[in-house]
CSV table of C-alpha atoms and ligand atoms in Angstrom, one decimal:
chain,number,residue,atom,x,y,z
A,26,MET,CA,110.5,76.2,102.6
A,27,SER,CA,112.5,79.2,103.9
A,28,ASP,CA,111.1,82.7,104.1
A,29,TRP,CA,113.5,83.7,101.4
A,30,SER,CA,112.3,81.0,99.0
A,31,LYS,CA,108.6,81.8,99.8
A,32,ALA,CA,109.3,85.5,99.2
A,33,ARG,CA,111.1,84.9,95.9
A,34,ALA,CA,108.3,82.5,94.7
A,35,ALA,CA,105.6,85.1,95.6
A,36,LEU,CA,107.5,87.8,93.7
A,37,GLU,CA,108.0,85.5,90.6
A,38,ALA,CA,104.3,84.7,90.5
A,39,ALA,CA,103.2,88.3,91.2
A,40,ARG,CA,101.6,90.5,88.5
A,41,ASN,CA,101.2,93.6,90.8
A,42,ILE,CA,103.6,94.6,93.5
A,43,VAL,CA,103.3,97.4,96.0
A,44,VAL,CA,106.6,98.4,97.8
A,45,LEU,CA,106.1,100.3,101.1
A,46,THR,CA,109.3,102.0,102.1
A,47,GLY,CA,110.4,103.9,105.2
A,48,ALA,CA,113.6,105.6,106.4
A,49,GLY,CA,115.6,102.3,106.5
A,50,VAL,CA,115.7,102.0,102.7
A,51,SER,CA,117.7,105.2,102.6
A,52,ALA,CA,119.9,104.4,105.6
A,53,GLU,CA,122.7,102.9,103.5
A,54,SER,CA,122.7,106.0,101.4
A,55,GLY,CA,123.7,107.9,104.5
A,56,VAL,CA,120.3,109.5,105.3
A,57,PRO,CA,119.7,109.1,109.1
A,58,THR,CA,116.6,107.2,110.1
A,59,PHE,CA,114.1,108.5,112.7
A,60,ARG,CA,114.2,106.0,115.5
A,61,ASP,CA,117.5,104.1,115.2
A,62,THR,CA,120.1,105.0,117.8
A,63,ASP,CA,121.9,107.4,115.5
A,64,GLY,CA,118.5,108.5,114.2
A,65,LEU,CA,117.4,112.0,113.3
A,66,TRP,CA,115.3,112.1,116.5
A,67,HIS,CA,118.1,110.9,118.6
A,68,ARG,CA,119.2,114.5,119.0
A,69,PHE,CA,115.7,116.0,118.6
A,70,ARG,CA,112.3,114.9,119.7
A,71,PRO,CA,109.5,114.4,117.0
A,72,GLU,CA,107.1,116.5,119.1
A,73,GLU,CA,109.6,119.4,119.0
A,74,LEU,CA,109.9,119.5,115.3
A,75,ALA,CA,107.5,117.5,113.1
A,76,THR,CA,104.3,119.1,114.3
A,77,PRO,CA,102.3,122.2,113.2
A,78,GLU,CA,102.5,123.5,116.8
A,79,ALA,CA,106.3,123.4,116.7
A,80,PHE,CA,106.3,125.4,113.5
A,81,ARG,CA,103.8,127.9,114.9
A,82,ASP,CA,106.0,128.4,118.0
A,83,ASP,CA,109.4,128.4,116.4
A,84,PRO,CA,109.4,128.3,112.5
A,85,ARG,CA,113.1,129.2,112.5
A,86,LEU,CA,114.1,126.0,114.4
A,87,VAL,CA,111.8,123.8,112.3
A,88,TRP,CA,113.2,125.3,109.1
A,89,GLU,CA,116.7,124.8,110.4
A,90,TRP,CA,116.1,121.1,110.8
A,91,TYR,CA,114.5,120.7,107.4
A,92,GLY,CA,117.1,122.9,105.7
A,93,TRP,CA,119.8,120.6,107.2
A,94,ARG,CA,118.0,117.5,106.0
A,95,ARG,CA,117.5,118.9,102.5
A,96,GLU,CA,121.3,119.5,102.3
A,97,ARG,CA,122.1,116.1,103.8
A,98,VAL,CA,119.8,114.2,101.3
A,99,ALA,CA,121.2,116.3,98.4
A,100,ALA,CA,124.7,115.0,99.3
A,101,CYS,CA,123.5,111.3,99.3
A,102,ALA,CA,122.9,109.0,96.4
A,103,PRO,CA,120.4,106.2,95.9
A,104,ASN,CA,121.8,102.8,97.1
A,105,ALA,CA,121.5,99.3,95.6
A,106,GLY,CA,118.1,98.9,97.3
A,107,HIS,CA,116.6,101.9,95.5
A,108,LEU,CA,118.2,101.0,92.2
A,109,SER,CA,117.0,97.4,92.2
A,110,LEU,CA,113.5,98.5,93.0
A,111,ALA,CA,113.7,101.0,90.1
A,112,ARG,CA,114.9,98.2,87.8
A,113,LEU,CA,112.1,95.9,88.9
A,114,ALA,CA,109.6,98.6,87.9
A,115,LEU,CA,111.0,98.6,84.4
A,116,GLY,CA,110.0,94.9,84.0
A,117,PRO,CA,106.7,93.3,83.1
A,118,ARG,CA,105.2,93.5,86.6
A,119,GLY,CA,103.1,96.4,87.8
A,120,VAL,CA,105.3,97.9,90.6
A,121,THR,CA,104.2,100.9,92.7
A,122,VAL,CA,106.5,102.4,95.4
A,123,VAL,CA,104.5,104.0,98.3
A,124,THR,CA,107.0,105.8,100.5
A,125,GLN,CA,106.8,107.4,103.9
A,126,ASN,CA,110.1,109.1,103.1
A,127,VAL,CA,110.4,112.7,102.2
A,128,ASP,CA,113.8,112.3,100.4
A,129,ASP,CA,114.0,112.0,96.6
A,130,LEU,CA,116.2,108.9,96.4
A,131,HIS,CA,113.5,106.7,94.7
A,132,GLU,CA,113.0,109.4,92.0
A,133,ARG,CA,116.8,109.7,91.5
A,134,ALA,CA,117.1,105.9,91.2
A,135,ASP,CA,114.3,105.9,88.6
A,136,ASP,CA,116.2,108.6,86.7
A,137,GLU,CA,119.5,106.5,86.9
A,138,MET,CA,117.6,103.5,85.6
A,139,GLN,CA,115.8,105.2,82.8
A,140,PRO,CA,117.2,108.8,82.3
A,141,GLY,CA,114.9,111.5,81.3
A,142,THR,CA,111.7,109.5,81.5
A,143,GLY,CA,110.6,111.3,84.8
A,144,GLY,CA,108.5,108.3,85.5
A,145,ALA,CA,105.4,108.4,87.8
A,146,GLY,CA,107.7,108.2,90.8
A,147,PRO,CA,106.6,107.0,94.2
A,148,LEU,CA,103.5,108.0,96.1
A,149,HIS,CA,104.9,110.3,98.9
A,150,LEU,CA,102.4,109.7,101.7
A,151,HIS,CA,104.2,112.2,104.0
A,152,GLY,CA,105.2,114.8,101.4
A,153,SER,CA,108.6,115.9,100.1
A,154,LEU,CA,111.7,117.7,101.5
A,155,PHE,CA,112.0,119.4,98.1
A,156,ARG,CA,108.6,121.0,98.0
A,157,SER,CA,107.4,124.0,100.1
A,158,ARG,CA,103.9,125.2,100.8
A,159,CYS,CA,102.7,128.7,101.6
A,160,THR,CA,101.1,129.2,105.0
A,161,ALA,CA,99.1,132.1,103.7
A,162,CYS,CA,97.8,131.2,100.2
A,163,GLY,CA,98.4,127.4,100.4
A,164,VAL,CA,100.3,127.2,97.0
A,165,SER,CA,102.7,124.2,96.9
A,166,TYR,CA,105.9,124.5,94.8
A,167,PRO,CA,109.2,122.7,94.1
A,168,ASP,CA,111.9,124.1,96.3
A,169,ARG,CA,115.5,122.9,96.4
A,170,GLU,CA,116.9,126.1,97.7
A,171,PRO,CA,119.3,126.2,100.7
A,172,VAL,CA,117.4,127.4,103.8
A,173,ASP,CA,118.7,130.6,105.5
A,174,ALA,CA,117.3,130.1,109.0
A,175,THR,CA,119.3,133.0,110.5
A,176,ASP,CA,116.2,134.7,111.6
A,177,GLU,CA,112.5,134.8,110.8
A,178,ASP,CA,113.0,137.4,108.1
A,179,SER,CA,115.3,135.2,106.1
A,180,LEU,CA,113.0,132.1,106.2
A,181,PRO,CA,111.6,130.8,102.8
A,182,ARG,CA,108.8,133.0,101.4
A,183,CYS,CA,106.0,132.1,99.0
A,184,PRO,CA,106.8,133.2,95.4
A,185,ALA,CA,103.2,134.0,94.7
A,186,CYS,CA,102.2,136.1,97.7
A,187,GLY,CA,105.3,136.5,99.9
A,188,GLY,CA,103.7,134.6,102.8
A,189,LEU,CA,105.8,132.5,105.1
A,190,ALA,CA,106.4,129.1,103.5
A,191,ARG,CA,106.6,125.7,105.4
A,192,PRO,CA,108.0,122.3,104.3
A,193,ASP,CA,105.4,120.6,102.2
A,194,VAL,CA,105.4,117.5,104.5
A,195,VAL,CA,102.8,115.8,106.7
A,196,TRP,CA,103.4,116.5,110.4
A,197,PHE,CA,102.1,114.5,113.4
A,198,GLY,CA,98.4,115.4,113.9
A,199,GLU,CA,98.0,116.4,110.3
A,200,LEU,CA,95.9,114.5,107.8
A,201,LEU,CA,97.5,112.8,104.9
A,202,ASP,CA,96.2,113.6,101.4
A,203,GLU,CA,93.0,111.7,101.2
A,204,ASP,CA,93.1,110.8,97.5
A,205,LEU,CA,96.8,109.6,97.8
A,206,LEU,CA,96.0,107.5,100.8
A,207,ARG,CA,92.9,105.9,99.2
A,208,ARG,CA,95.0,105.2,96.1
A,209,ALA,CA,97.7,103.5,98.2
A,210,PHE,CA,95.2,101.4,100.0
A,211,ARG,CA,93.5,100.3,96.8
A,212,LEU,CA,96.8,99.4,95.1
A,213,ALA,CA,97.8,97.5,98.2
A,214,ARG,CA,94.4,95.6,98.3
A,215,ASP,CA,94.8,94.6,94.7
A,216,ALA,CA,98.5,93.7,95.0
A,217,ASP,CA,99.7,90.1,94.8
A,218,VAL,CA,102.7,91.1,97.0
A,219,CYS,CA,103.4,94.0,99.4
A,220,LEU,CA,107.1,94.3,99.9
A,221,VAL,CA,107.7,96.4,103.1
A,222,VAL,CA,111.3,97.7,103.3
A,223,GLY,CA,112.9,99.7,106.1
A,224,THR,CA,110.1,100.9,108.3
A,225,SER,CA,109.4,100.5,112.0
A,226,SER,CA,105.7,100.2,111.1
A,227,VAL,CA,104.6,102.4,114.0
A,228,VAL,CA,103.3,105.4,112.2
A,229,TYR,CA,99.7,105.3,111.0
A,230,PRO,CA,97.9,105.4,108.7
A,231,ALA,CA,100.9,104.5,106.5
A,232,ALA,CA,101.6,101.3,108.6
A,233,SER,CA,98.2,100.0,107.5
A,234,VAL,CA,99.2,99.6,103.9
A,235,PRO,CA,100.4,96.0,104.1
A,236,ARG,CA,97.2,95.0,106.0
A,237,TYR,CA,95.2,95.9,102.8
A,238,THR,CA,97.3,93.4,100.8
A,239,ARG,CA,96.7,90.7,103.4
A,240,ALA,CA,93.0,91.5,103.4
A,241,GLY,CA,93.0,91.2,99.6
A,242,GLY,CA,94.6,87.7,99.9
A,243,GLY,CA,98.1,88.9,98.9
A,244,PHE,CA,101.5,88.0,100.3
A,245,VAL,CA,103.4,90.4,102.7
A,246,ILE,CA,107.3,90.4,102.7
A,247,GLU,CA,109.2,92.4,105.3
A,248,VAL,CA,112.9,93.4,104.8
A,249,ASN,CA,114.4,94.9,107.9
A,250,PRO,CA,117.5,94.1,110.1
A,251,SER,CA,115.1,94.2,113.1
A,252,ARG,CA,111.7,92.7,113.9
A,253,THR,CA,108.9,95.2,114.0
A,254,PRO,CA,105.1,95.1,114.9
A,255,LEU,CA,104.6,94.1,111.3
A,256,SER,CA,106.8,91.0,111.6
A,257,ALA,CA,104.1,88.8,113.2
A,258,LEU,CA,101.7,89.7,110.3
A,259,ALA,CA,104.2,89.2,107.5
A,260,ASP,CA,104.2,86.0,105.4
A,261,ALA,CA,108.0,86.2,105.0
A,262,VAL,CA,110.4,88.1,107.3
A,263,LEU,CA,113.8,88.7,105.7
A,264,GLN,CA,116.2,90.1,108.4
A,265,GLY,CA,118.9,92.2,106.8
A,266,PRO,CA,119.7,95.6,105.2
A,267,ALA,CA,117.8,96.8,102.2
A,268,GLY,CA,120.9,97.4,100.1
A,269,GLY,CA,122.1,93.9,100.7
A,270,MET,CA,118.8,92.0,100.5
A,271,ILE,CA,116.7,93.7,97.8
A,272,PRO,CA,119.1,93.2,94.8
A,273,PRO,CA,119.3,89.4,95.1
A,274,LEU,CA,115.6,89.2,96.1
A,275,VAL,CA,114.4,90.8,92.9
A,276,ALA,CA,117.3,89.8,90.6
A,277,ASP,CA,116.2,89.0,87.0
A,278,LEU,CA,112.5,89.7,87.8
A,279,TRP,CA,112.7,92.6,85.5
A,280,SER,CA,113.4,90.5,82.4
A,281,PRO,CA,110.2,89.7,80.5
B,308,BV8,C1,97.1,111.3,111.3
B,308,BV8,C2,107.0,114.0,108.6
B,308,BV8,C3,94.9,111.9,111.7
B,308,BV8,C4,107.9,114.3,107.5
B,308,BV8,C5,106.2,112.0,109.6
B,308,BV8,C6,98.3,106.4,118.6
B,308,BV8,C7,98.2,105.2,117.9
B,308,BV8,C8,98.2,105.1,116.5
B,308,BV8,C9,98.4,106.3,115.8
B,308,BV8,C10,98.5,107.5,116.5
B,308,BV8,C11,98.4,107.5,117.9
B,308,BV8,N1,98.5,108.8,118.3
B,308,BV8,C12,98.6,109.6,117.2
B,308,BV8,C13,98.6,108.8,116.2
B,308,BV8,C14,98.6,109.2,114.8
B,308,BV8,C15,100.1,109.5,114.4
B,308,BV8,C16,101.0,108.3,114.7
B,308,BV8,O1,101.0,107.3,113.9
B,308,BV8,N2,101.8,108.4,115.7
B,308,BV8,C17,102.7,107.2,116.1
B,308,BV8,C18,104.1,107.7,116.3
B,308,BV8,C19,102.1,106.5,117.3
B,308,BV8,N3,100.0,109.7,113.0
B,308,BV8,C20,99.7,111.0,112.5
B,308,BV8,O2,99.7,111.9,113.3
B,308,BV8,C21,99.5,111.0,111.0
B,308,BV8,N4,98.3,111.8,110.8
B,308,BV8,O3,97.0,110.3,111.8
B,308,BV8,O4,96.1,112.2,111.1
B,308,BV8,C22,95.0,112.3,113.2
B,308,BV8,C23,94.9,113.7,113.4
B,308,BV8,C24,95.0,114.1,114.7
B,308,BV8,C25,95.3,113.2,115.8
B,308,BV8,C26,95.5,111.9,115.5
B,308,BV8,C27,95.3,111.4,114.2
B,308,BV8,C28,100.6,111.7,110.4
B,308,BV8,C29,101.8,110.8,110.4
B,308,BV8,C30,103.0,111.5,109.5
B,308,BV8,C31,103.9,112.1,110.5
B,308,BV8,N5,105.1,112.6,109.7
B,308,BV8,N6,107.2,112.6,109.0
B,308,BV8,C32,109.3,114.2,108.0
B,308,BV8,O5,109.8,115.1,108.7
B,308,BV8,O6,109.9,113.2,107.6
B,308,BV8,S1,106.4,110.4,110.3
B,308,BV8,C33,108.0,109.9,110.2
B,308,BV8,O7,108.0,108.6,110.7
B,308,BV8,C34,108.6,109.8,108.8
B,308,BV8,O8,107.7,110.2,107.8
B,308,BV8,C35,108.9,108.3,108.7
B,308,BV8,O9,108.8,107.9,107.4
B,308,BV8,C36,107.9,107.8,109.6
B,308,BV8,C37,108.0,106.4,109.9
B,308,BV8,O10,109.3,106.1,110.4
B,308,BV8,P1,110.2,105.0,109.5
B,308,BV8,O11,110.2,105.5,108.1
B,308,BV8,O12,109.6,103.7,109.8
B,308,BV8,O13,111.6,105.2,110.2
B,308,BV8,P2,112.1,104.7,111.6
B,308,BV8,O14,113.4,105.4,111.9
B,308,BV8,O15,111.0,104.7,112.5
B,308,BV8,O16,112.4,103.2,111.3
B,308,BV8,C38,113.5,102.8,110.4
B,308,BV8,C39,113.4,101.3,110.2
B,308,BV8,O17,114.4,101.0,109.3
B,308,BV8,C40,113.7,100.5,111.5
B,308,BV8,O18,112.7,99.5,111.6
B,308,BV8,C41,115.1,100.0,111.3
B,308,BV8,O19,115.2,98.7,111.8
B,308,BV8,C42,115.1,99.9,109.7
B,308,BV8,N7,116.5,99.9,109.1
B,308,BV8,C43,117.6,100.5,109.6
B,308,BV8,N8,118.6,100.4,108.7
B,308,BV8,C44,118.1,99.6,107.7
B,308,BV8,C45,116.7,99.4,107.9
B,308,BV8,N9,115.9,98.7,107.1
B,308,BV8,C46,116.5,98.2,105.9
B,308,BV8,N10,117.8,98.5,105.6
B,308,BV8,C47,118.6,99.2,106.4
B,308,BV8,N11,119.9,99.4,106.1
B,309,ZN,ZN1,101.4,132.4,99.2
């Protein structure tokens, strides 16, 4: 039995599915990944930008990077991979998307599939490009404004206390939201299938999610053009792009 047939059979039999996504699910939408050759960090280095130390040393540079990413994502649209996952979630199976991505393409796909419902949306383990958080009073708030990173005085400020705001994302060396992570692990443990799409599976603790499904006796499917450290653990490895692989993989699974 091919990995494709095994994966399809597991999804057909599944009552609960967890989908773990990484930057690769948004690649075909035009959002650069992190570690691919044309990745975000090809021109930058993670240590320079996605750390609290980098923000403390040069908040202007870090905001310039996030401001550019916010504009880039706003100009992109969900691809067939996002849309078919959103369609799957409308069907009889319990489907939870757990994403490492800070873009809003899963939410926008949900809106396209079921306008105005403002569904639960994905669990954002690493936060969101479209939320900022105050470094002084800690308040977190939706923020889609263009970032003026001309100088420190023009950087985003907290609407409540005027303190310097930061992107509401999880940087390296920062802890993830404990409750969110516990919820993701529990959902993965109880899932019949963990569908892992577009992640290099190198960043922890997010990369542990599929291991909980395995530990709970569930089936792990990996969709990625390349092999990753997860490939050896997966029950089915489907090598190809999310936008091309996910739609046929989940086709008709949404009909009762
Ligand atoms: C923490 C911020 C406790 C928001 C991000 C040593 C060993 C193990 C762990 C560690 C270690 N040293 C330090 C750590 C912990 C560290 C970590 O995991 N480091 C790694 C790099 C070794 N983790 C942390 O610090 C976490 N916090 O552990 O706290 C602690 C405290 C103190 C000290 C230690 C521990 C916090 C992690 C969160 C970091 N923040 N993002 C932002 O700016 O976006 S991580 C960043 O990488 C993004 O969130 C991204 O989601 C994530 C993972 O990357 P991917 O999504 O997988 O993207 P990538 O480019 O890597 O891969 C893309 C994949 O897509 C590829 O496989 C490619 O083949 C595929 N692809 C390409 N095209 C397609 C495709 N797939 C499908 N279709 C396509 N078309
Ligand atoms: Zn404040």
